[in-house]
GROMACS .gro file of N, CA and C in nm:
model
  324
    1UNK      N    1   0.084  -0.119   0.000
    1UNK     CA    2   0.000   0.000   0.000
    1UNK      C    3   0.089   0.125   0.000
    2UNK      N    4   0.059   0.221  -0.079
    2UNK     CA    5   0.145   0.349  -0.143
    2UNK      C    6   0.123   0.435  -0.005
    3UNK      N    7   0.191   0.503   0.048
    3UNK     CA    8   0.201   0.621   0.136
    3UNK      C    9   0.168   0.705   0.080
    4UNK      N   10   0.088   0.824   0.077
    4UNK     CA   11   0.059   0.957   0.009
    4UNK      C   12   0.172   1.047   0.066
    5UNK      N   13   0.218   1.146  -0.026
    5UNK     CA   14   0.327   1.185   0.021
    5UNK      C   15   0.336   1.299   0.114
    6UNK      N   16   0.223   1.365   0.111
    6UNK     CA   17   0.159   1.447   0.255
    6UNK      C   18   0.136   1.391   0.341
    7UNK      N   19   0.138   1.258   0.382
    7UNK     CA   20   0.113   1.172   0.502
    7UNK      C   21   0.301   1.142   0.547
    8UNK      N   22   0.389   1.168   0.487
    8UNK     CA   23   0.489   1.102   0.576
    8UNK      C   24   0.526   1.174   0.660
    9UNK      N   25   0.591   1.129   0.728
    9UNK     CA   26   0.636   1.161   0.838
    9UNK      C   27   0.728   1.319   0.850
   10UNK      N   28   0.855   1.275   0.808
   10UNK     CA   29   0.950   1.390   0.814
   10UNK      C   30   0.947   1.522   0.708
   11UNK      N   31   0.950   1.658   0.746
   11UNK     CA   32   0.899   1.715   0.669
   11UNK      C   33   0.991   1.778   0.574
   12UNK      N   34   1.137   1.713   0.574
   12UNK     CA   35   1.231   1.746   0.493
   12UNK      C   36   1.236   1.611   0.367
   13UNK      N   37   1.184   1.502   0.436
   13UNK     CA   38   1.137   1.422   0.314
   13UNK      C   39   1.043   1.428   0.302
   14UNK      N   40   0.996   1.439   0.294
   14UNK     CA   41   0.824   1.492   0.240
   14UNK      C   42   0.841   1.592   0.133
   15UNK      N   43   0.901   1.682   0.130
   15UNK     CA   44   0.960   1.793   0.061
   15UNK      C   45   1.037   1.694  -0.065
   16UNK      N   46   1.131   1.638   0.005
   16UNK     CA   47   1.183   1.565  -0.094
   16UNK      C   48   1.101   1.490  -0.221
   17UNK      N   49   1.049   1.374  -0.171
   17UNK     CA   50   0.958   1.313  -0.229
   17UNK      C   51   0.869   1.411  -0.355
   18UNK      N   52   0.806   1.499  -0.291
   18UNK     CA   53   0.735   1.574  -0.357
   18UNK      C   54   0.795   1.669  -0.518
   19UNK      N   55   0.888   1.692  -0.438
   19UNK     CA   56   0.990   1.788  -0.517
   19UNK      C   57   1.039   1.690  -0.651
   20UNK      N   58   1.116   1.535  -0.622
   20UNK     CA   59   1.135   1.457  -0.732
   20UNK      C   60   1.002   1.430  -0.814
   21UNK      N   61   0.856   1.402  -0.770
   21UNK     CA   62   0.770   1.370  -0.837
   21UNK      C   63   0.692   1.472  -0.891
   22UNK      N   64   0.723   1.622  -0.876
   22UNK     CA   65   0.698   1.713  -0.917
   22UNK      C   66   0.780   1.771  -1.041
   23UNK      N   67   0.896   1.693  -1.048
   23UNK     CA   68   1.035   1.725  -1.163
   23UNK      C   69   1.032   1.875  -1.160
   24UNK      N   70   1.056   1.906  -1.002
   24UNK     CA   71   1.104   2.045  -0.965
   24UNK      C   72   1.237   2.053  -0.928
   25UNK      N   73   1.332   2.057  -1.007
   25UNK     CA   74   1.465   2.091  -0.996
   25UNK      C   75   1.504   2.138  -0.905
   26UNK      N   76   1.449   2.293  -0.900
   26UNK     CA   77   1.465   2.424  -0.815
   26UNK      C   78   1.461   2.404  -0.735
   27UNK      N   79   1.332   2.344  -0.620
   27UNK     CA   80   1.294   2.275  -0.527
   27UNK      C   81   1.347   2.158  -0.505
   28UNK      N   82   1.399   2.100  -0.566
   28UNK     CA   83   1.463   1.988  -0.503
   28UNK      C   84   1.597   2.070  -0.407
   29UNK      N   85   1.689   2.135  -0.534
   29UNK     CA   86   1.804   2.173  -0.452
   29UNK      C   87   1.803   2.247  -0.385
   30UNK      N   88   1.677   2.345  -0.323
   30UNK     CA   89   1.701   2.391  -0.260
   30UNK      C   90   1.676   2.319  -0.082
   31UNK      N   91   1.642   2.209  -0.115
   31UNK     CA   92   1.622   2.114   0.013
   31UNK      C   93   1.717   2.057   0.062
   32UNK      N   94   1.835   2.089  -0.009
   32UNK     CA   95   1.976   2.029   0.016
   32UNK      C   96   2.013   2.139   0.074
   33UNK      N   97   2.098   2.044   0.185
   33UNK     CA   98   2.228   2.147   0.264
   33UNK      C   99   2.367   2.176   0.131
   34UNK      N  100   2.445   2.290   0.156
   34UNK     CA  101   2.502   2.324   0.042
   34UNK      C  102   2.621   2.211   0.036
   35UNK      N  103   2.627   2.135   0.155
   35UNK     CA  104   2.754   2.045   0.086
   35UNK      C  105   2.705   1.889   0.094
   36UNK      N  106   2.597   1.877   0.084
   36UNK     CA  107   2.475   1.766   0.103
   36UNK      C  108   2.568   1.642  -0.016
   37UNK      N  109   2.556   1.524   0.050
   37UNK     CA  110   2.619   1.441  -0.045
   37UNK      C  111   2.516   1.313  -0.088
   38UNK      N  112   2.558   1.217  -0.129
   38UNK     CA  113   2.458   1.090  -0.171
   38UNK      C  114   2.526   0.965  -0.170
   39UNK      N  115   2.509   0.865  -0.217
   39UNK     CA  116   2.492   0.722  -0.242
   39UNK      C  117   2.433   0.621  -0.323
   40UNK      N  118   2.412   0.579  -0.411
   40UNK     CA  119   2.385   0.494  -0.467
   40UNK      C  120   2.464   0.364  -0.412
   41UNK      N  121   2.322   0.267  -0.444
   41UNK     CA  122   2.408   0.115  -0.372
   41UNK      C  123   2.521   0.085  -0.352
   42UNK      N  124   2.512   0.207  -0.249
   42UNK     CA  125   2.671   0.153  -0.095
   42UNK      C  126   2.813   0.258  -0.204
   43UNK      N  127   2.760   0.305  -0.305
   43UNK     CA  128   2.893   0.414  -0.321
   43UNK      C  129   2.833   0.530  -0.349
   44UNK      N  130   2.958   0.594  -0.292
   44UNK     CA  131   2.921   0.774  -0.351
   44UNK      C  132   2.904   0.817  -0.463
   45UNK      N  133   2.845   0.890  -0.488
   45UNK     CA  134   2.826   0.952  -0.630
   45UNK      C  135   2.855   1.120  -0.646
   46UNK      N  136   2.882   1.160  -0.750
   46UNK     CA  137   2.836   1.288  -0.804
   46UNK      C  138   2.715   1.365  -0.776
   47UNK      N  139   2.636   1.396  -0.673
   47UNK     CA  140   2.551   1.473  -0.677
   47UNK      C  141   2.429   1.542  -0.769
   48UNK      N  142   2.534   1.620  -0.820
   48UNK     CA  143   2.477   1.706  -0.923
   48UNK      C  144   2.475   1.578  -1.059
   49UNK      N  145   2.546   1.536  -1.100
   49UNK     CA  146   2.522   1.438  -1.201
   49UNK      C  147   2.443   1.326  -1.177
   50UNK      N  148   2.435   1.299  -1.053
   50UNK     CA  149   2.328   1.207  -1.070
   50UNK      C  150   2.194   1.221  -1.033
   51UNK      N  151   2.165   1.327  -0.969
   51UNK     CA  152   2.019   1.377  -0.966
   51UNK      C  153   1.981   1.420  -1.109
   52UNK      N  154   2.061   1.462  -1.226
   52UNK     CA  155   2.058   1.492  -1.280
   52UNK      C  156   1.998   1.338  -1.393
   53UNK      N  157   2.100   1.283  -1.407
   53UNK     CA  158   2.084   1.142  -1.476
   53UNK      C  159   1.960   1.038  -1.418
   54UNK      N  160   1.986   1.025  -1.314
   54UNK     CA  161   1.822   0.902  -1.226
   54UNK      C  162   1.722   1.020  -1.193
   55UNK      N  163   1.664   1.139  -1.165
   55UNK     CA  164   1.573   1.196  -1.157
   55UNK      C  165   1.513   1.288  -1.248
   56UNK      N  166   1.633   1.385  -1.276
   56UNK     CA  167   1.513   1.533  -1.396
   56UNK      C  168   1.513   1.484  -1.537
   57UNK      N  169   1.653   1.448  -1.553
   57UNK     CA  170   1.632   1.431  -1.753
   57UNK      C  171   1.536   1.241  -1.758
   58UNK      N  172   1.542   1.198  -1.648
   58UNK     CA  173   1.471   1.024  -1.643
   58UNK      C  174   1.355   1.010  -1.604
   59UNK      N  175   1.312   1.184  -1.580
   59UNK     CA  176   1.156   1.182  -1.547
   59UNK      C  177   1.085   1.061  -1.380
   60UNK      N  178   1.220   1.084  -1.298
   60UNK     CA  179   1.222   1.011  -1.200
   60UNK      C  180   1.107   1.015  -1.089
   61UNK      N  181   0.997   0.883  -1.033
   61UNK     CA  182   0.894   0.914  -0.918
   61UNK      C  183   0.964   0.765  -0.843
   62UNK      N  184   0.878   0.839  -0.722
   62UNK     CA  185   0.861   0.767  -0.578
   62UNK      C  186   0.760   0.726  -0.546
   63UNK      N  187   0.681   0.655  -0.551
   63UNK     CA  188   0.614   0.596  -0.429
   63UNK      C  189   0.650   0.493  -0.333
   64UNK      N  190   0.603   0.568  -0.193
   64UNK     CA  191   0.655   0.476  -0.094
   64UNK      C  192   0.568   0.399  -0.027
   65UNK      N  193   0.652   0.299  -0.012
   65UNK     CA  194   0.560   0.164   0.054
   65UNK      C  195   0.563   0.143   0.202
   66UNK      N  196   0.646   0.245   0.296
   66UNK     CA  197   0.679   0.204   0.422
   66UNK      C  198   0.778   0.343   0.443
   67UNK      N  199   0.785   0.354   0.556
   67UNK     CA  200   0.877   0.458   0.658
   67UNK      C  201   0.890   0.404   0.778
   68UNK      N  202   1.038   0.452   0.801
   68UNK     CA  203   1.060   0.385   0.981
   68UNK      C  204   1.198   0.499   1.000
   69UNK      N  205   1.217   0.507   1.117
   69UNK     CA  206   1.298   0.616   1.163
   69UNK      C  207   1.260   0.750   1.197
   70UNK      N  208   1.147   0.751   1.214
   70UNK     CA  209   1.068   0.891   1.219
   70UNK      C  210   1.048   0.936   1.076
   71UNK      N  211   1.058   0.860   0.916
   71UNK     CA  212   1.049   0.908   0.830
   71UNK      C  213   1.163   0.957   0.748
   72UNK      N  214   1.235   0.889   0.803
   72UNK     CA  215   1.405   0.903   0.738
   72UNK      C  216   1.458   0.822   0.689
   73UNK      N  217   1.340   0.695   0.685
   73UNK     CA  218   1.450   0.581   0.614
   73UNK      C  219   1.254   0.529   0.548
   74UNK      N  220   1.325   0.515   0.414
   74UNK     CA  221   1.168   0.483   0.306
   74UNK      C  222   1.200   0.333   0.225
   75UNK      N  223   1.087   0.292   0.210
   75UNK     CA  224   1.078   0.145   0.127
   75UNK      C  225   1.006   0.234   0.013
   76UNK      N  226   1.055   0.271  -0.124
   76UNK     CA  227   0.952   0.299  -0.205
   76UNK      C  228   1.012   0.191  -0.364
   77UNK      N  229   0.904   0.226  -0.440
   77UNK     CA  230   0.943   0.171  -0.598
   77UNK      C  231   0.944   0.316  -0.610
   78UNK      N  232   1.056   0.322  -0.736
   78UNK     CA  233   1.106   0.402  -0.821
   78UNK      C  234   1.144   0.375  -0.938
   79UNK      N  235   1.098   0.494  -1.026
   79UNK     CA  236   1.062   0.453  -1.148
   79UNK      C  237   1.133   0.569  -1.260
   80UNK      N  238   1.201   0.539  -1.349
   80UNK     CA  239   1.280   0.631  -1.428
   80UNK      C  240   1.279   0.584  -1.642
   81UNK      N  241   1.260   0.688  -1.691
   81UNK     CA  242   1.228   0.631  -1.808
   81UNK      C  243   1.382   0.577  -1.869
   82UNK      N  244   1.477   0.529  -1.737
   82UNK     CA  245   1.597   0.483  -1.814
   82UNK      C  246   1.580   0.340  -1.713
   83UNK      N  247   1.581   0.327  -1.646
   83UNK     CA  248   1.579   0.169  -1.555
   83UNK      C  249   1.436   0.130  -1.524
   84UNK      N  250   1.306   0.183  -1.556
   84UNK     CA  251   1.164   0.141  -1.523
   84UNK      C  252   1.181   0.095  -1.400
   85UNK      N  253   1.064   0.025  -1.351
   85UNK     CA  254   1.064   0.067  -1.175
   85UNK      C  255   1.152  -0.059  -1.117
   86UNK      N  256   1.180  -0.044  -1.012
   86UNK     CA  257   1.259  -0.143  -0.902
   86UNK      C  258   1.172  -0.102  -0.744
   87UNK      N  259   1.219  -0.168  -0.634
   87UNK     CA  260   1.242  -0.185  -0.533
   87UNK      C  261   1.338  -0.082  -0.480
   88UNK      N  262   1.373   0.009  -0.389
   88UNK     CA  263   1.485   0.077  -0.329
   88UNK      C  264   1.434   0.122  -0.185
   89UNK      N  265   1.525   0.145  -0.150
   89UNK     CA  266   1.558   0.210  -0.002
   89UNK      C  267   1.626   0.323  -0.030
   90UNK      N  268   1.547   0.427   0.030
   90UNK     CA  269   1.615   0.572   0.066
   90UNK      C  270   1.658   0.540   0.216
   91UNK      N  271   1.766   0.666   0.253
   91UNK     CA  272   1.812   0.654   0.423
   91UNK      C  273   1.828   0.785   0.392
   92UNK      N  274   1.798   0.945   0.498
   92UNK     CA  275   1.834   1.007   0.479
   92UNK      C  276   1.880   1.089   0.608
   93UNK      N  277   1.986   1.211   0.562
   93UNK     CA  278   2.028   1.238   0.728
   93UNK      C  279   1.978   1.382   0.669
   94UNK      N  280   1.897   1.450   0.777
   94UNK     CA  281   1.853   1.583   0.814
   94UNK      C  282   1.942   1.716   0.900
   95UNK      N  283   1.998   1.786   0.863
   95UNK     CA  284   2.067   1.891   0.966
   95UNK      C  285   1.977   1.941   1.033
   96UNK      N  286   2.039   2.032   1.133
   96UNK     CA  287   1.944   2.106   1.216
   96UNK      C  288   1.909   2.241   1.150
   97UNK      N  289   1.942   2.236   1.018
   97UNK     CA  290   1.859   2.358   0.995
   97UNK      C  291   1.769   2.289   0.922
   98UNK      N  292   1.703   2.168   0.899
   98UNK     CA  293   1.593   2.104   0.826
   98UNK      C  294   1.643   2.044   0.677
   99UNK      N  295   1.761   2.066   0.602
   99UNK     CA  296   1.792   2.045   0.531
   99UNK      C  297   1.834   1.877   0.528
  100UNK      N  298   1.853   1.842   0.394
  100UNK     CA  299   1.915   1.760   0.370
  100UNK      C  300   2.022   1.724   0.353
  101UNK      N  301   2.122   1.667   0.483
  101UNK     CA  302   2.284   1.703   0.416
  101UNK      C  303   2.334   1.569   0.393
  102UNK      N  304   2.242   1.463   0.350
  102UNK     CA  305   2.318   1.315   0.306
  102UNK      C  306   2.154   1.243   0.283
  103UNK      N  307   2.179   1.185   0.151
  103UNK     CA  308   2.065   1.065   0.177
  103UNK      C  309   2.127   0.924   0.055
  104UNK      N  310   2.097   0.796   0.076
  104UNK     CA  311   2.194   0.720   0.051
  104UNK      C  312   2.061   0.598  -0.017
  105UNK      N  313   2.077   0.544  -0.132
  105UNK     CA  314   1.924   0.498  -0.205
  105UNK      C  315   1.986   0.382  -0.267
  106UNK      N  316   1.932   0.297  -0.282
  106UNK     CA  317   1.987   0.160  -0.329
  106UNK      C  318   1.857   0.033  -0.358
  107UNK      N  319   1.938  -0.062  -0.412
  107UNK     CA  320   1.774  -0.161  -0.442
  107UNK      C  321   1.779  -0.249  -0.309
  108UNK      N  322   1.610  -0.244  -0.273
  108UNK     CA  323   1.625  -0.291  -0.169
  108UNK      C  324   1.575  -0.454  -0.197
   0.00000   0.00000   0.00000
């Protein structure tokens, strides 16, 4: 069963979520802390190139199937017009100014 994305929990992913399935660029980065990093299954990546490559030019969505951590760690399918949908796990870490300064996504 899909989570609506106004129902989750944390309100810096929530933002998130919304922002990728909205293919709001602008809004996405501005939800990032300025030295905010990532992950793909268990390695680092490029940031900017790969939000770029798996979300805006791949027409990238979320729906999530589960949250635990207060909403910081997601079970969703994700779906991109370059890999069609899978299974993944988001994990994400929040600063104290609400931002996003790490989130780490892989097949779960």
């Amino acid at each position: 069963m899909t989570i609506q994305p106004a129902k989750l929990s944390d309100p810096a992913v929530r933002a998130f979520v919304n922002a990728v399935n909205a293919h709001d660029r602008e809004g996405f980065l501005a939800l990032l802390a300025p030295d905010a990093t990532m992950s793909d299954d268990g390695s680092d990546r490029d940031l900017a190139d790969w939000i770029d490559r798996e979300i805006f030019s791949s027409h990238g969505h979320i729906d999530v199937d589960n949250e635990s951590r207060g909403g910081r760690a997601l079970v969703a399918r994700y779906r991109n017009d370059t890999w069609g949908e899978m299974n993944t796990r988001w994990s994400f870490t929040v600063d104290e100014d609400g931002r996003i300064a790490r989130f780490e996504t892989g097949q779960a």
